PDB file of C-alpha atoms in Angstrom:
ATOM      1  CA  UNK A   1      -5.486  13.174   8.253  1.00  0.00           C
ATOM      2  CA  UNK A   2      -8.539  12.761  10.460  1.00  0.00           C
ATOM      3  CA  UNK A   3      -9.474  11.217  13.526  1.00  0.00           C
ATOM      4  CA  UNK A   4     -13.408   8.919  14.140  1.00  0.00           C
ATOM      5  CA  UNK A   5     -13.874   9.108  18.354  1.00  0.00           C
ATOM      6  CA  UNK A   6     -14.948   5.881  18.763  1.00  0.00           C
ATOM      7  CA  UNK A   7     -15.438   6.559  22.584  1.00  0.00           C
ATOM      8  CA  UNK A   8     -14.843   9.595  24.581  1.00  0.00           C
ATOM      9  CA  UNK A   9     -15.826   9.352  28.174  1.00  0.00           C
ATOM     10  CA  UNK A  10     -14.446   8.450  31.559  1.00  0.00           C
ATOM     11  CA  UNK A  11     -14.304   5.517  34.175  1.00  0.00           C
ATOM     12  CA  UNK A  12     -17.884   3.468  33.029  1.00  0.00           C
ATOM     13  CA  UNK A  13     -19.505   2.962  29.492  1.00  0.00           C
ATOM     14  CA  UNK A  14     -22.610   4.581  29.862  1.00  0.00           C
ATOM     15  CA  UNK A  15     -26.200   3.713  27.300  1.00  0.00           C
ATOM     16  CA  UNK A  16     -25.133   6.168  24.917  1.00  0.00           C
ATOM     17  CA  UNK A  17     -21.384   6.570  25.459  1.00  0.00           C
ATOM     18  CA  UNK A  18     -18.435   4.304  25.337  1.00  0.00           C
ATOM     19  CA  UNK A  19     -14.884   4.798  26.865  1.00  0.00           C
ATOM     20  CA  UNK A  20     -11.497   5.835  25.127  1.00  0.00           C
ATOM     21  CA  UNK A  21     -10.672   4.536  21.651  1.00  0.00           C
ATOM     22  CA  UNK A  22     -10.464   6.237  18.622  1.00  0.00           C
ATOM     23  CA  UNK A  23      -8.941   5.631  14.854  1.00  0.00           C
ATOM     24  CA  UNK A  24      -6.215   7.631  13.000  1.00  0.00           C
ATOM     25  CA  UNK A  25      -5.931   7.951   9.307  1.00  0.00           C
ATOM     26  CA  UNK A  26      -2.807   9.557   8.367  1.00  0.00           C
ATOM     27  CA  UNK A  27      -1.275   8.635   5.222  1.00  0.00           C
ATOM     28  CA  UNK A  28      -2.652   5.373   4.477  1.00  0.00           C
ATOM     29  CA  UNK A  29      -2.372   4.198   7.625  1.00  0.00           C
ATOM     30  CA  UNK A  30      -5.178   3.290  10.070  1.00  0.00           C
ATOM     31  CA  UNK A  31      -3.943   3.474  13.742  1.00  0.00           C
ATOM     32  CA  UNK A  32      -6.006   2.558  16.356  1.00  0.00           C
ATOM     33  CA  UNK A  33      -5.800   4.015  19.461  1.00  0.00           C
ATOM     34  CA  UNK A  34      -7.206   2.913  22.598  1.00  0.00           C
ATOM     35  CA  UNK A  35      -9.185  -0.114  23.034  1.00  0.00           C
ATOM     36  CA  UNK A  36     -11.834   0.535  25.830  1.00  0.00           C
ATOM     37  CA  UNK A  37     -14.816  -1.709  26.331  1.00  0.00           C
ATOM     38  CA  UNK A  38     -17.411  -1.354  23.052  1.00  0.00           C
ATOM     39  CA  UNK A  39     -14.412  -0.815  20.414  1.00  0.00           C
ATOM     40  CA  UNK A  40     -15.446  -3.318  18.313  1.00  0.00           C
ATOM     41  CA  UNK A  41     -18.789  -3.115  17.995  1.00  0.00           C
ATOM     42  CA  UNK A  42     -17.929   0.840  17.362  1.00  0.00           C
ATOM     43  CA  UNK A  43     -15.590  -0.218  14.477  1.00  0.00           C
ATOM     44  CA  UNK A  44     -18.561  -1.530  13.138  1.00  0.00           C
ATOM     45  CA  UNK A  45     -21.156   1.046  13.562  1.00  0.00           C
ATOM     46  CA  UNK A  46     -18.707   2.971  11.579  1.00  0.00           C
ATOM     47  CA  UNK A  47     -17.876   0.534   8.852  1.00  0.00           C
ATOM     48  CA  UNK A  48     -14.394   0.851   9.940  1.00  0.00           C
ATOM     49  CA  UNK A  49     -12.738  -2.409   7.863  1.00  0.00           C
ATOM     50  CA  UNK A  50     -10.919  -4.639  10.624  1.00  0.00           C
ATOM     51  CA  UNK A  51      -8.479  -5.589   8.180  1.00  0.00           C
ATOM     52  CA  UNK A  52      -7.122  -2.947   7.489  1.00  0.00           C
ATOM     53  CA  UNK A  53      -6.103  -2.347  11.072  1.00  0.00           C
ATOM     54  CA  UNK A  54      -2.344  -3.601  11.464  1.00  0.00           C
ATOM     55  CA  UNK A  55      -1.236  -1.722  14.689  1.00  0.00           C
ATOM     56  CA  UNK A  56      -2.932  -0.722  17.924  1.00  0.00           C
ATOM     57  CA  UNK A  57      -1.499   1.758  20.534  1.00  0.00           C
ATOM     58  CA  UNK A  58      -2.586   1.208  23.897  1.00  0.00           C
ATOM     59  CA  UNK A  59      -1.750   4.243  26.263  1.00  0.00           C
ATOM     60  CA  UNK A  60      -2.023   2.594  30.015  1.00  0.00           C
ATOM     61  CA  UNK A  61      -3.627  -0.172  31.628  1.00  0.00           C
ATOM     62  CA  UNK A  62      -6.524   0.866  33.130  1.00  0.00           C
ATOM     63  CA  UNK A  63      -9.831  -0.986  32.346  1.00  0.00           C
ATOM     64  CA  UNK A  64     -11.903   2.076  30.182  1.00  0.00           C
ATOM     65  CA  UNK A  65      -8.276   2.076  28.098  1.00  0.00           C
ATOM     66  CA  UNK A  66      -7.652  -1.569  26.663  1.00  0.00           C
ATOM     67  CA  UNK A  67     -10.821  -3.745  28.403  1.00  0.00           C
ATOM     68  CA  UNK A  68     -11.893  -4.050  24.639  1.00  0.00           C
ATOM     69  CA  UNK A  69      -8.876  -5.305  23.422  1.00  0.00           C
ATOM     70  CA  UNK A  70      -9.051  -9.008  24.087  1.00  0.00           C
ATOM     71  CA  UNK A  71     -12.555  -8.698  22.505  1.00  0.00           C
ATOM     72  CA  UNK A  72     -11.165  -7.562  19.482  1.00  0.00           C
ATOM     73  CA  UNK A  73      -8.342  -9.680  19.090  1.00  0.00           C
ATOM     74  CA  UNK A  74     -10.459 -12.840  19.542  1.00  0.00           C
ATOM     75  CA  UNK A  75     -12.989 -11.358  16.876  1.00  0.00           C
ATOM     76  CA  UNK A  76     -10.187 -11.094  14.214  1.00  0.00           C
ATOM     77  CA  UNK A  77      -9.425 -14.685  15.031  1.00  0.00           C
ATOM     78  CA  UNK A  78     -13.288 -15.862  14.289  1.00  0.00           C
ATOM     79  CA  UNK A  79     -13.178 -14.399  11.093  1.00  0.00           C
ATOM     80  CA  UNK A  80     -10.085 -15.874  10.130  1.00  0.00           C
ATOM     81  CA  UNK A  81      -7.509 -12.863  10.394  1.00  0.00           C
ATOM     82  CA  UNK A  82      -4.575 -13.823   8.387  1.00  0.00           C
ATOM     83  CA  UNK A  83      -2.432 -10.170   8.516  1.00  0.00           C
ATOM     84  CA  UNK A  84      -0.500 -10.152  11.909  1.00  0.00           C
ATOM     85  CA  UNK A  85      -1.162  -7.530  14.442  1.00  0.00           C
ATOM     86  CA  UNK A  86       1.007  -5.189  16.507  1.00  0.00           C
ATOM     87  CA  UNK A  87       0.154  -4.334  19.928  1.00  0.00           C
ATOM     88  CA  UNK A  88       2.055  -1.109  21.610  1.00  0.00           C
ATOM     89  CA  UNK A  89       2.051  -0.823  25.230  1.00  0.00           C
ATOM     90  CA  UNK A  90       2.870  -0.840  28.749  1.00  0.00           C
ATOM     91  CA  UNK A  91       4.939  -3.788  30.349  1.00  0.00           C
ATOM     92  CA  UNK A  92       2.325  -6.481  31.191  1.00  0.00           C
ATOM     93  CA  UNK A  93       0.013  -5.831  28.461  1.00  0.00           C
ATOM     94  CA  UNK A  94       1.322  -9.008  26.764  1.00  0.00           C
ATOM     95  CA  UNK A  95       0.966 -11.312  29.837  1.00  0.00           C
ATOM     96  CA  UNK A  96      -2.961  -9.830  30.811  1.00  0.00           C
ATOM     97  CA  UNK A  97      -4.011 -10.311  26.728  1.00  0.00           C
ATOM     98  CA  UNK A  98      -1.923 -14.133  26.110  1.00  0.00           C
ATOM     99  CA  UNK A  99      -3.389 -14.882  29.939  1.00  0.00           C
ATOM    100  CA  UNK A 100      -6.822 -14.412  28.729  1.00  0.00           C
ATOM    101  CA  UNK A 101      -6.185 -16.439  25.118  1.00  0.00           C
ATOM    102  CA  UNK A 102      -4.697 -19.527  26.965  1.00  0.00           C
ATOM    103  CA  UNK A 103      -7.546 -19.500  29.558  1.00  0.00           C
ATOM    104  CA  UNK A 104     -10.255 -19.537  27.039  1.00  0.00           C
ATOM    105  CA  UNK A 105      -8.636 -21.443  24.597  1.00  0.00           C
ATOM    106  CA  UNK A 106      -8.620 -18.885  21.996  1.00  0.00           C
ATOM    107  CA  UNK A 107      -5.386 -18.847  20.224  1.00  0.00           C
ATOM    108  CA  UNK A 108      -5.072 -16.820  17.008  1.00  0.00           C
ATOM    109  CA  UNK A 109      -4.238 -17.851  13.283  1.00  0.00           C
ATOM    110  CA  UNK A 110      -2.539 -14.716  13.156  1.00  0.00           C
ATOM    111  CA  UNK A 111       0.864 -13.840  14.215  1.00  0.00           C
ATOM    112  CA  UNK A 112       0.554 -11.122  17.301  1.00  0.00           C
ATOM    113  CA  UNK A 113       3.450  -9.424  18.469  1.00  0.00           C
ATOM    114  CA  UNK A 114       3.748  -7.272  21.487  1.00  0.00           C
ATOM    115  CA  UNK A 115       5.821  -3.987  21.748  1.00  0.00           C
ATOM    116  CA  UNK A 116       6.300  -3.215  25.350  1.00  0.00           C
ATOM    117  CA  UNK A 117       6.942  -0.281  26.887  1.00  0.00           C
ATOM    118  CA  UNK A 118       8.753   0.732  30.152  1.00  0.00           C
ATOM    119  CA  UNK A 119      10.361   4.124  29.080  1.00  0.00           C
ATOM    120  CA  UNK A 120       9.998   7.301  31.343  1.00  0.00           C
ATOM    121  CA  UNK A 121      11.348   9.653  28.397  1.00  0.00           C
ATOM    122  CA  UNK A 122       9.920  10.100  24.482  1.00  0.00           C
ATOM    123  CA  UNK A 123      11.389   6.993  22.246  1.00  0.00           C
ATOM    124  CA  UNK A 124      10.327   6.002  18.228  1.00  0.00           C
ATOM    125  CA  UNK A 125       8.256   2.777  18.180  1.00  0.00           C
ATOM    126  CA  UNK A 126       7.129   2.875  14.921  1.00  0.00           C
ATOM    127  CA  UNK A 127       8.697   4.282  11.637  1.00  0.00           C
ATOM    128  CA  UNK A 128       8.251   3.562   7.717  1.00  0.00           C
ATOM    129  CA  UNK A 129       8.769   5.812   4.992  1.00  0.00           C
ATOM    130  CA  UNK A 130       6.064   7.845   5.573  1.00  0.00           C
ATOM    131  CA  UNK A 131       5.129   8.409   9.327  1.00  0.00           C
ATOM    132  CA  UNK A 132       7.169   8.300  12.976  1.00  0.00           C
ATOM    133  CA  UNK A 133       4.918   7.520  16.072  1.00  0.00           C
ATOM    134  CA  UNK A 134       6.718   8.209  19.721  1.00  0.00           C
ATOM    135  CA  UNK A 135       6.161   7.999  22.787  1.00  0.00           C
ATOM    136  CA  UNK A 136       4.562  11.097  24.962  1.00  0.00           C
ATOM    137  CA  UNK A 137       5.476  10.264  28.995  1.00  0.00           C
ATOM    138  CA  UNK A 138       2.134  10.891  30.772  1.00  0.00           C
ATOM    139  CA  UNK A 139       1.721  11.264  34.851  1.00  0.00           C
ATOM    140  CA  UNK A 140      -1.053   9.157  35.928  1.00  0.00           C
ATOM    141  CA  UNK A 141      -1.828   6.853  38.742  1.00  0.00           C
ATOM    142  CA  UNK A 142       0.012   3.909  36.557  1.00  0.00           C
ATOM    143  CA  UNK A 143       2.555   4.084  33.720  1.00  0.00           C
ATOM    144  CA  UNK A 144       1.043   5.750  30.910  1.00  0.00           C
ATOM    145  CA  UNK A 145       2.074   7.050  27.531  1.00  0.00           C
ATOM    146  CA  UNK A 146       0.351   9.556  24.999  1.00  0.00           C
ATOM    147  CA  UNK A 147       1.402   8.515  21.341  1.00  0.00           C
ATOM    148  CA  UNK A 148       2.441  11.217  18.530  1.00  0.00           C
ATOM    149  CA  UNK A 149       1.881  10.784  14.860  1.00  0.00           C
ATOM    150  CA  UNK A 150       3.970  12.528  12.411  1.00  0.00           C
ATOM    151  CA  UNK A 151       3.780  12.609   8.972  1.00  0.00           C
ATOM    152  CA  UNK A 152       7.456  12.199   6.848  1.00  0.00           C
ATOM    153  CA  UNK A 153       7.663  15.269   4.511  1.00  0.00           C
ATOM    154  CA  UNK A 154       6.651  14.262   1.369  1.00  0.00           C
ATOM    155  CA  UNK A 155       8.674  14.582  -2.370  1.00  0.00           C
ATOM    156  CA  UNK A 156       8.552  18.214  -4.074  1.00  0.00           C
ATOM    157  CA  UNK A 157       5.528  18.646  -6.411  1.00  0.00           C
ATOM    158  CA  UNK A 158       6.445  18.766 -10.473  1.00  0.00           C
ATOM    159  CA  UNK A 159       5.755  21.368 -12.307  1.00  0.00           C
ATOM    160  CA  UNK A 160       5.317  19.603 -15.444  1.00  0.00           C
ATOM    161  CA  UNK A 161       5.207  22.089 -17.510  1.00  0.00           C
ATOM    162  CA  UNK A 162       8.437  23.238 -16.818  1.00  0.00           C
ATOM    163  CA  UNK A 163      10.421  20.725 -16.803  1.00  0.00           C
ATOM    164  CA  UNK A 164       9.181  20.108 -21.145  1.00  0.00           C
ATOM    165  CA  UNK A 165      10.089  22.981 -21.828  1.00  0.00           C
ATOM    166  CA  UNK A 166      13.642  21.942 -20.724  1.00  0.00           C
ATOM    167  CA  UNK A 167      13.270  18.552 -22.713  1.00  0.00           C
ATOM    168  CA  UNK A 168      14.273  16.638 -19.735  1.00  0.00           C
ATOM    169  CA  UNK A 169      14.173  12.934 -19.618  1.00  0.00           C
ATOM    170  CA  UNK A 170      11.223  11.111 -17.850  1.00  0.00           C
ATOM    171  CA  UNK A 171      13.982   9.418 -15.980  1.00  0.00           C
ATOM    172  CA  UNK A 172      15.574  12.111 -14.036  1.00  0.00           C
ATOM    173  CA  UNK A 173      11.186  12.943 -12.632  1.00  0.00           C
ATOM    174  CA  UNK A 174      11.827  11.015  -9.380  1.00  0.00           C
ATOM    175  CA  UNK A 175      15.307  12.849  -8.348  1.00  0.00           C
ATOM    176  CA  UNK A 176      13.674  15.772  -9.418  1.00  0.00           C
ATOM    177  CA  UNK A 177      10.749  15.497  -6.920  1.00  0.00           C
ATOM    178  CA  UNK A 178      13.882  14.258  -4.463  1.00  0.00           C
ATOM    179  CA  UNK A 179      14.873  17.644  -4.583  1.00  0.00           C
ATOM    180  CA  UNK A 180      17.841  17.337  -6.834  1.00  0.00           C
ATOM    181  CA  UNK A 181      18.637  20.097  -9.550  1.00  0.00           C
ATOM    182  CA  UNK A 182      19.442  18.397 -13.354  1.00  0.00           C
ATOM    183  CA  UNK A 183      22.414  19.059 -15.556  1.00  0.00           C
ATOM    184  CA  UNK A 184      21.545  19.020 -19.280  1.00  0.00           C
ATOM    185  CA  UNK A 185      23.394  18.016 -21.961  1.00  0.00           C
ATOM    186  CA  UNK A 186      25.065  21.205 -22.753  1.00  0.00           C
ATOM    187  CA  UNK A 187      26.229  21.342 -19.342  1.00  0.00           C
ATOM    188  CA  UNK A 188      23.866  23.943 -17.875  1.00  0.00           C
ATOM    189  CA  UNK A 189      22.575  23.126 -14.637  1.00  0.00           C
ATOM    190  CA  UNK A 190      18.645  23.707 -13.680  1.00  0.00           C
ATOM    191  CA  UNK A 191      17.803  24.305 -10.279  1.00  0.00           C
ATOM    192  CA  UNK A 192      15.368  22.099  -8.983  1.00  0.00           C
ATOM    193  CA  UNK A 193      13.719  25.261  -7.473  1.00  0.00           C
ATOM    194  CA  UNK A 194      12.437  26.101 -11.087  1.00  0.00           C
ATOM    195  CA  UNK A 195      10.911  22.704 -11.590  1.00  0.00           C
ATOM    196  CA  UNK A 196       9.153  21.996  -8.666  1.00  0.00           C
ATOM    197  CA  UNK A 197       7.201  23.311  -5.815  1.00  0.00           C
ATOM    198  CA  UNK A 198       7.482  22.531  -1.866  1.00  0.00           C
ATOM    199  CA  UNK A 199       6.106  19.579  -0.960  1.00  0.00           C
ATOM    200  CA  UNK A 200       3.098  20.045   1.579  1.00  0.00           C
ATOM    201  CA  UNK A 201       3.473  20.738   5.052  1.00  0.00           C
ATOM    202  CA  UNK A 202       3.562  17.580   6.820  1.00  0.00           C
ATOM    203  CA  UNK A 203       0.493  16.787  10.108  1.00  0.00           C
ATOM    204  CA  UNK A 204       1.030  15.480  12.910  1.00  0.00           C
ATOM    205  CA  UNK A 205      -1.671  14.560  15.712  1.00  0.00           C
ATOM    206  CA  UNK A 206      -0.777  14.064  19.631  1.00  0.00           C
ATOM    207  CA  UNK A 207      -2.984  11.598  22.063  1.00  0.00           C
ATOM    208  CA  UNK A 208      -2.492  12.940  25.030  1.00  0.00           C
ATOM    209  CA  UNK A 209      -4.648  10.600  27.603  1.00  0.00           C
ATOM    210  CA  UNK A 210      -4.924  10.478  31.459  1.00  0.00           C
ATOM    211  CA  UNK A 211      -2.657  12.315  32.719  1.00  0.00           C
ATOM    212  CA  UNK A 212      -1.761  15.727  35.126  1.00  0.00           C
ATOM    213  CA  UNK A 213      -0.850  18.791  33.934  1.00  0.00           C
ATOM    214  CA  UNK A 214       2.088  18.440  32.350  1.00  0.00           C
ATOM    215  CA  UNK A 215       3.516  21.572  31.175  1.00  0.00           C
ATOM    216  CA  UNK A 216       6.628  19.395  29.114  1.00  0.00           C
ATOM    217  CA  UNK A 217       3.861  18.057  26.860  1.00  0.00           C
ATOM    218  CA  UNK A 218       4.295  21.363  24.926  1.00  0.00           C
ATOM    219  CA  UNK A 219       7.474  21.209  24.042  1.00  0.00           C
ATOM    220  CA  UNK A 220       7.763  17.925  22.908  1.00  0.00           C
ATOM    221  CA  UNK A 221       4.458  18.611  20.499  1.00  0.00           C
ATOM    222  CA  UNK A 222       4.935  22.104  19.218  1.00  0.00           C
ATOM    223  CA  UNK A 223       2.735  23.222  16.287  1.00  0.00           C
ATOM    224  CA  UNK A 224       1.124  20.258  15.876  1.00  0.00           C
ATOM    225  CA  UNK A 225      -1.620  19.784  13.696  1.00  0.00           C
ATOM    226  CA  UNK A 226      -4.154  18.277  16.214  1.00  0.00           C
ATOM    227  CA  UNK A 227      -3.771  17.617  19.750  1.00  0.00           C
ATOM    228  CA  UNK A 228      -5.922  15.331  22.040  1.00  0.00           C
ATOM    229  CA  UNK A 229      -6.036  16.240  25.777  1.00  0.00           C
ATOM    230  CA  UNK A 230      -8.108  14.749  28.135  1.00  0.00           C
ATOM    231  CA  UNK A 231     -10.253  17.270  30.212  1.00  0.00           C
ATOM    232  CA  UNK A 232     -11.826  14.844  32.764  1.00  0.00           C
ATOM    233  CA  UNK A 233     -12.790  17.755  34.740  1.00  0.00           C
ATOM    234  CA  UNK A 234     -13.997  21.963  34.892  1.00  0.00           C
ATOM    235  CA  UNK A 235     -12.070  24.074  36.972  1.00  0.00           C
ATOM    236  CA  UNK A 236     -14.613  24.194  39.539  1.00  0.00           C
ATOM    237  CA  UNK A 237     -13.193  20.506  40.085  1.00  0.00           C
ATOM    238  CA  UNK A 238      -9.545  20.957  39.801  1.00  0.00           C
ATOM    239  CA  UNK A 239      -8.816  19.898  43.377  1.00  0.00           C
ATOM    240  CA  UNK A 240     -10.028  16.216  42.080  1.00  0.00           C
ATOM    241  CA  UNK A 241      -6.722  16.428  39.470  1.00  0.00           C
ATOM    242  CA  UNK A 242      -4.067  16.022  42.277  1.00  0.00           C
ATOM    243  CA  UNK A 243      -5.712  12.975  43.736  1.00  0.00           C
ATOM    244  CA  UNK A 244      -6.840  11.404  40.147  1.00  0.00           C
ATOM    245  CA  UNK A 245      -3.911  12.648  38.106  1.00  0.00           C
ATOM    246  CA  UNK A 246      -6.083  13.718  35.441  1.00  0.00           C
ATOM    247  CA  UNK A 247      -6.314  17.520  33.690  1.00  0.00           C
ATOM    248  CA  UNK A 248      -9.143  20.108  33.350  1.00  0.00           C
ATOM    249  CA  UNK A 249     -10.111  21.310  29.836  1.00  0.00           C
ATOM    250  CA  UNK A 250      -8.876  24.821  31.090  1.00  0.00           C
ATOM    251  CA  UNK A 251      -5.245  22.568  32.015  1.00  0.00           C
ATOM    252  CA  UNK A 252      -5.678  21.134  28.221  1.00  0.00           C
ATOM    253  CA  UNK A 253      -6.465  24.300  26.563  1.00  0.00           C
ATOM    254  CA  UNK A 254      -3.004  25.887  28.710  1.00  0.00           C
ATOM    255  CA  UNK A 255      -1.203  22.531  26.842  1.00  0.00           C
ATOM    256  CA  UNK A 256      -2.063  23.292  23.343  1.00  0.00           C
ATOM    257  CA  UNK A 257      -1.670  27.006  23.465  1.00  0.00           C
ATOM    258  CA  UNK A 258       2.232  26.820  24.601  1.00  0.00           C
ATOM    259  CA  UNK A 259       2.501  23.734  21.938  1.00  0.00           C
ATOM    260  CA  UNK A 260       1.390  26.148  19.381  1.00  0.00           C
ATOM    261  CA  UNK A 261      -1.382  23.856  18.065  1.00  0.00           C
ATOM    262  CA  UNK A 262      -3.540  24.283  15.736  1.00  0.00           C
ATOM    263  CA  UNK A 263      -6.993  22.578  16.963  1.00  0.00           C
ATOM    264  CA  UNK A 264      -7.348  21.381  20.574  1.00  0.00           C
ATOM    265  CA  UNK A 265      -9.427  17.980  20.628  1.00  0.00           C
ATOM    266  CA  UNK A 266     -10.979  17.825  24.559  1.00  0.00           C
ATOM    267  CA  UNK A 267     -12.366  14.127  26.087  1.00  0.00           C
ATOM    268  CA  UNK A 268     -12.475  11.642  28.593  1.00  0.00           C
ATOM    269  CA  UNK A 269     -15.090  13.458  30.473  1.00  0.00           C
ATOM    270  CA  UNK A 270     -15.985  12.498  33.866  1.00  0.00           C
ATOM    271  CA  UNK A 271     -19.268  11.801  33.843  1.00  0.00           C
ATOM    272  CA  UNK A 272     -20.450  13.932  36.875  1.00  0.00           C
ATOM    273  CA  UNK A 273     -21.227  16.587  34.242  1.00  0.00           C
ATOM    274  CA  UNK A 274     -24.653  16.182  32.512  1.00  0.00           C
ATOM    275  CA  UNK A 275     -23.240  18.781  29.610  1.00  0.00           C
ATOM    276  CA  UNK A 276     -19.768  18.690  27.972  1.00  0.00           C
ATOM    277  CA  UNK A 277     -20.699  22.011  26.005  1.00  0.00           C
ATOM    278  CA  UNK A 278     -19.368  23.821  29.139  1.00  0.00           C
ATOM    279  CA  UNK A 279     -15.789  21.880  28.200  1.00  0.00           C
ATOM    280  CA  UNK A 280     -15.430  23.959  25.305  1.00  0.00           C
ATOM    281  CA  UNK A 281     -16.340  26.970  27.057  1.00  0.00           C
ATOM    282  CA  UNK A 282     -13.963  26.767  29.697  1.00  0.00           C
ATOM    283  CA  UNK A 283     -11.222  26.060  27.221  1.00  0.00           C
ATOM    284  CA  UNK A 284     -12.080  28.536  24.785  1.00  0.00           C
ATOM    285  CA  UNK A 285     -10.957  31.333  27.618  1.00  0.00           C
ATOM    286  CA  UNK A 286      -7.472  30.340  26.860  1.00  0.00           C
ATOM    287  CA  UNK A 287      -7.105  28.369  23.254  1.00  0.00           C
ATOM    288  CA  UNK A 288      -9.638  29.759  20.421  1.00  0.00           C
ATOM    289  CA  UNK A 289      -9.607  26.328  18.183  1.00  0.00           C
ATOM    290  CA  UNK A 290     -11.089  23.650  20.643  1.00  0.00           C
ATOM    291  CA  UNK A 291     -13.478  20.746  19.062  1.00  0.00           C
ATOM    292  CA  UNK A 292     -15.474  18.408  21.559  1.00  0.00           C
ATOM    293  CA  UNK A 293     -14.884  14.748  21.129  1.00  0.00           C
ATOM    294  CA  UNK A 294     -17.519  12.980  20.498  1.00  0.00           C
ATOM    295  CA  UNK A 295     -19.123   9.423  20.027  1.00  0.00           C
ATOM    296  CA  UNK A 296     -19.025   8.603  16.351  1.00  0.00           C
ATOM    297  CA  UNK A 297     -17.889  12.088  15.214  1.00  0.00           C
ATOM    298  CA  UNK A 298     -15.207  12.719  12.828  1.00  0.00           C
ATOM    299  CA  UNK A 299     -12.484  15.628  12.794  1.00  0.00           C
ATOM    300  CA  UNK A 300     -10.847  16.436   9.916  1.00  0.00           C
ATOM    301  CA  UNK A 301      -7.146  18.411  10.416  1.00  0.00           C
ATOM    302  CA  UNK A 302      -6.043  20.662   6.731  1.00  0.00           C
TER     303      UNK A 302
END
C-alpha cells in the first residue's frame, strides 16, 4: 500500500505547490483522491497511467478540492477513454461537473456515473472482494467527508511442504487457504492450522481532509495503518480553527494517537508558513511516527 501526494497545500496553487489530491495503491487498485487544480498535469509528472484510474473520491466542494476534476475528465475524453469512471461525492458534484460538459460541449465516450453523498454518519460506498472504502463525517464550513480504505483479509498462506507430506489432492489447495481443515481418506482429519499460516495483516489508510478537531475520528479509524490529517495550522494559530473549521498538526497528531495509528501523514498547509518542517515538530510532541506530505513524494505503509 502506498500513497504519491500529488498536492499538499491550502486555499491557492502556488509556483512550486499544488492543492489537495493524491493517489492510493492498495491492492491493485488505484484510488484517486482529491482533484484540486494541477491534478492532471501531476498524474503526469509522475507517470501515473490515466487508465488505470476507475474511481475518484472527492471529499467536499471547495475549489483547491475538485477544481481539477472537470480538467481531468475532459482529458480522458480527448484521448478516447473507453473504461467508465466513478465519481464519489457530495450532493451537487454531479450537476457543477455535467453543467460544465454541456456548456462546453464536451460530452464523454465514456460512461460516468456519479455516487452522491448526503450522509452525516460513516456508510460503505465501495466494496469488492478485496477492499471496503467508507465514509469519515468531517466538520467543515460545507459538507465534507474523509474516505477510509481497508484492505479484505486475505486467504491463509500454504505451507506446501506440508500439505505433500499428507498426499493431499491439488484440489482441496483453495479450501485449504479458505481456512478449512481436510479429511483424508482414512478418515483422519488435518487441521488446517498445520497446513497453513495466517494470512497477512490487512492496511488500511484514512483521508482525513478539512475539517475541526474531531475527537470521533479516532474511533471510527483505530489502528490504522496510515492516517492523513490535515494540519492547516501551528498552535500558535489555533484561534483561526474555530472560524475556518480546519485542525492544527498538534489537533492531528492528538487524532492519530487515540486511533492507535501507526504513521501520521500531516498536509494542507496554510500557506502563511514559509517552513512546514515546524509541522512535524509540533506534532512529534504528541505522536512519534509523523511524515510531511509532500509534492511528488511517495509513502510507503508495511
Amino acid at each position: 500500500m502506498e500513497v504519491t501526494i500529488l498536492g499538499c497545500y491550502s486555499a491557492t496553487p502556488r509556483t512550486f505547490n499544488n492543492p489537495t489530491s493524491q493517489v492510493l495503491e492498495i491492492n491493485n487498485h488505484l484510488f484517486l483522491i482529491d482533484c484540486g487544480e494541477g491534478t492532471q498535469v501531476q498524474l503526469r509528472r509522475r507517470k501515473i497511467k490515466f487508465a488505470r484510474i476507475k474511481h475518484i473520491f472527492i471529499s467536499h466542494l471547495h475549489g483547491d478540492h475538485f477544481f481539477g476534476l472537470v480538467g481531468l475528465i475532459s482529458t480522458f475524453g480527448l484521448l478516447d477513454r473507453k473504461t467508465e469512471l466513478h465519481i464519489y461525492g457530495p450532493k451537487g458534484i454531479k450537476e457543477i461537473i455535467l453543467l460544465q460538459l454541456k456548456l462546453s460541449k464536451s460530452w464523454t465516450g465514456f460512461q460516468l456515473y456519479f455516487h452522491e453523498l448526503d450522509k452525516t454518519t460513516p456508510e460503505v460506498i465501495f466494496e469488492d472482494e478485496k477492499v471496503t472504502v467508507e465514509t469519515i463525517p468531517l466538520e467543515h464550513r460545507v459538507y465534507a467527508n474523509g474516505f477510509f480504505f481497508k484492505e479484505k483479509e486475505g486467504d491463509r498462506k500454504l505451507l506446501i511442504n506440508e500439505v505433500q507430506n499428507y498426499e493431499i489432492d491439488v484440489a482441496y489447495y483453495r479450501s485449504i487457504k479458505k481456512g478449512k481443515d481436510v479429511t483424508l481418506e482414512d478418515g483422519s482429519v488435518i487441521a488446517n492450522e498445520k497446513l497453513t499460516l495466517p494470512p497477512e495483516t490487512p492496511k488500511s489508510y484514512a483521508f482525513c481532509s478539512d475539517t475541526v478537531y474531531k475527537p470521533e475520528i479516532a474511533e471510527q479509524i483505530q489502528e490504522v495503518t496510515g492516517l492523513y490529517h490535515e494540519s492547516t495550522f501551528l498552535e500558535q494559530h489555533q484561534h483561526l480553527c474555530e472560524k475556518t473549521k480546519h485542525s492544527t498538526a498538534k489537533e492531528a497528531a492528538q487524532i492519530a494517537k487515540a486511533a492507535q495509528a501507526k504513521q501520521l501523514v500531516l498536509g494542507h498547509y496554510s500557506t502563511r508558513y514559509g517552513n512546514i518542517e515546524v509541522f512535524k515538530e509540533e506534532a512529534e510532541t504528541v505522536f512519534d511516527n509523523v511524515i510531511l506530505a509532500e509534492d511528488g513524494k511517495v509513502i510507503s505503509f508495511e
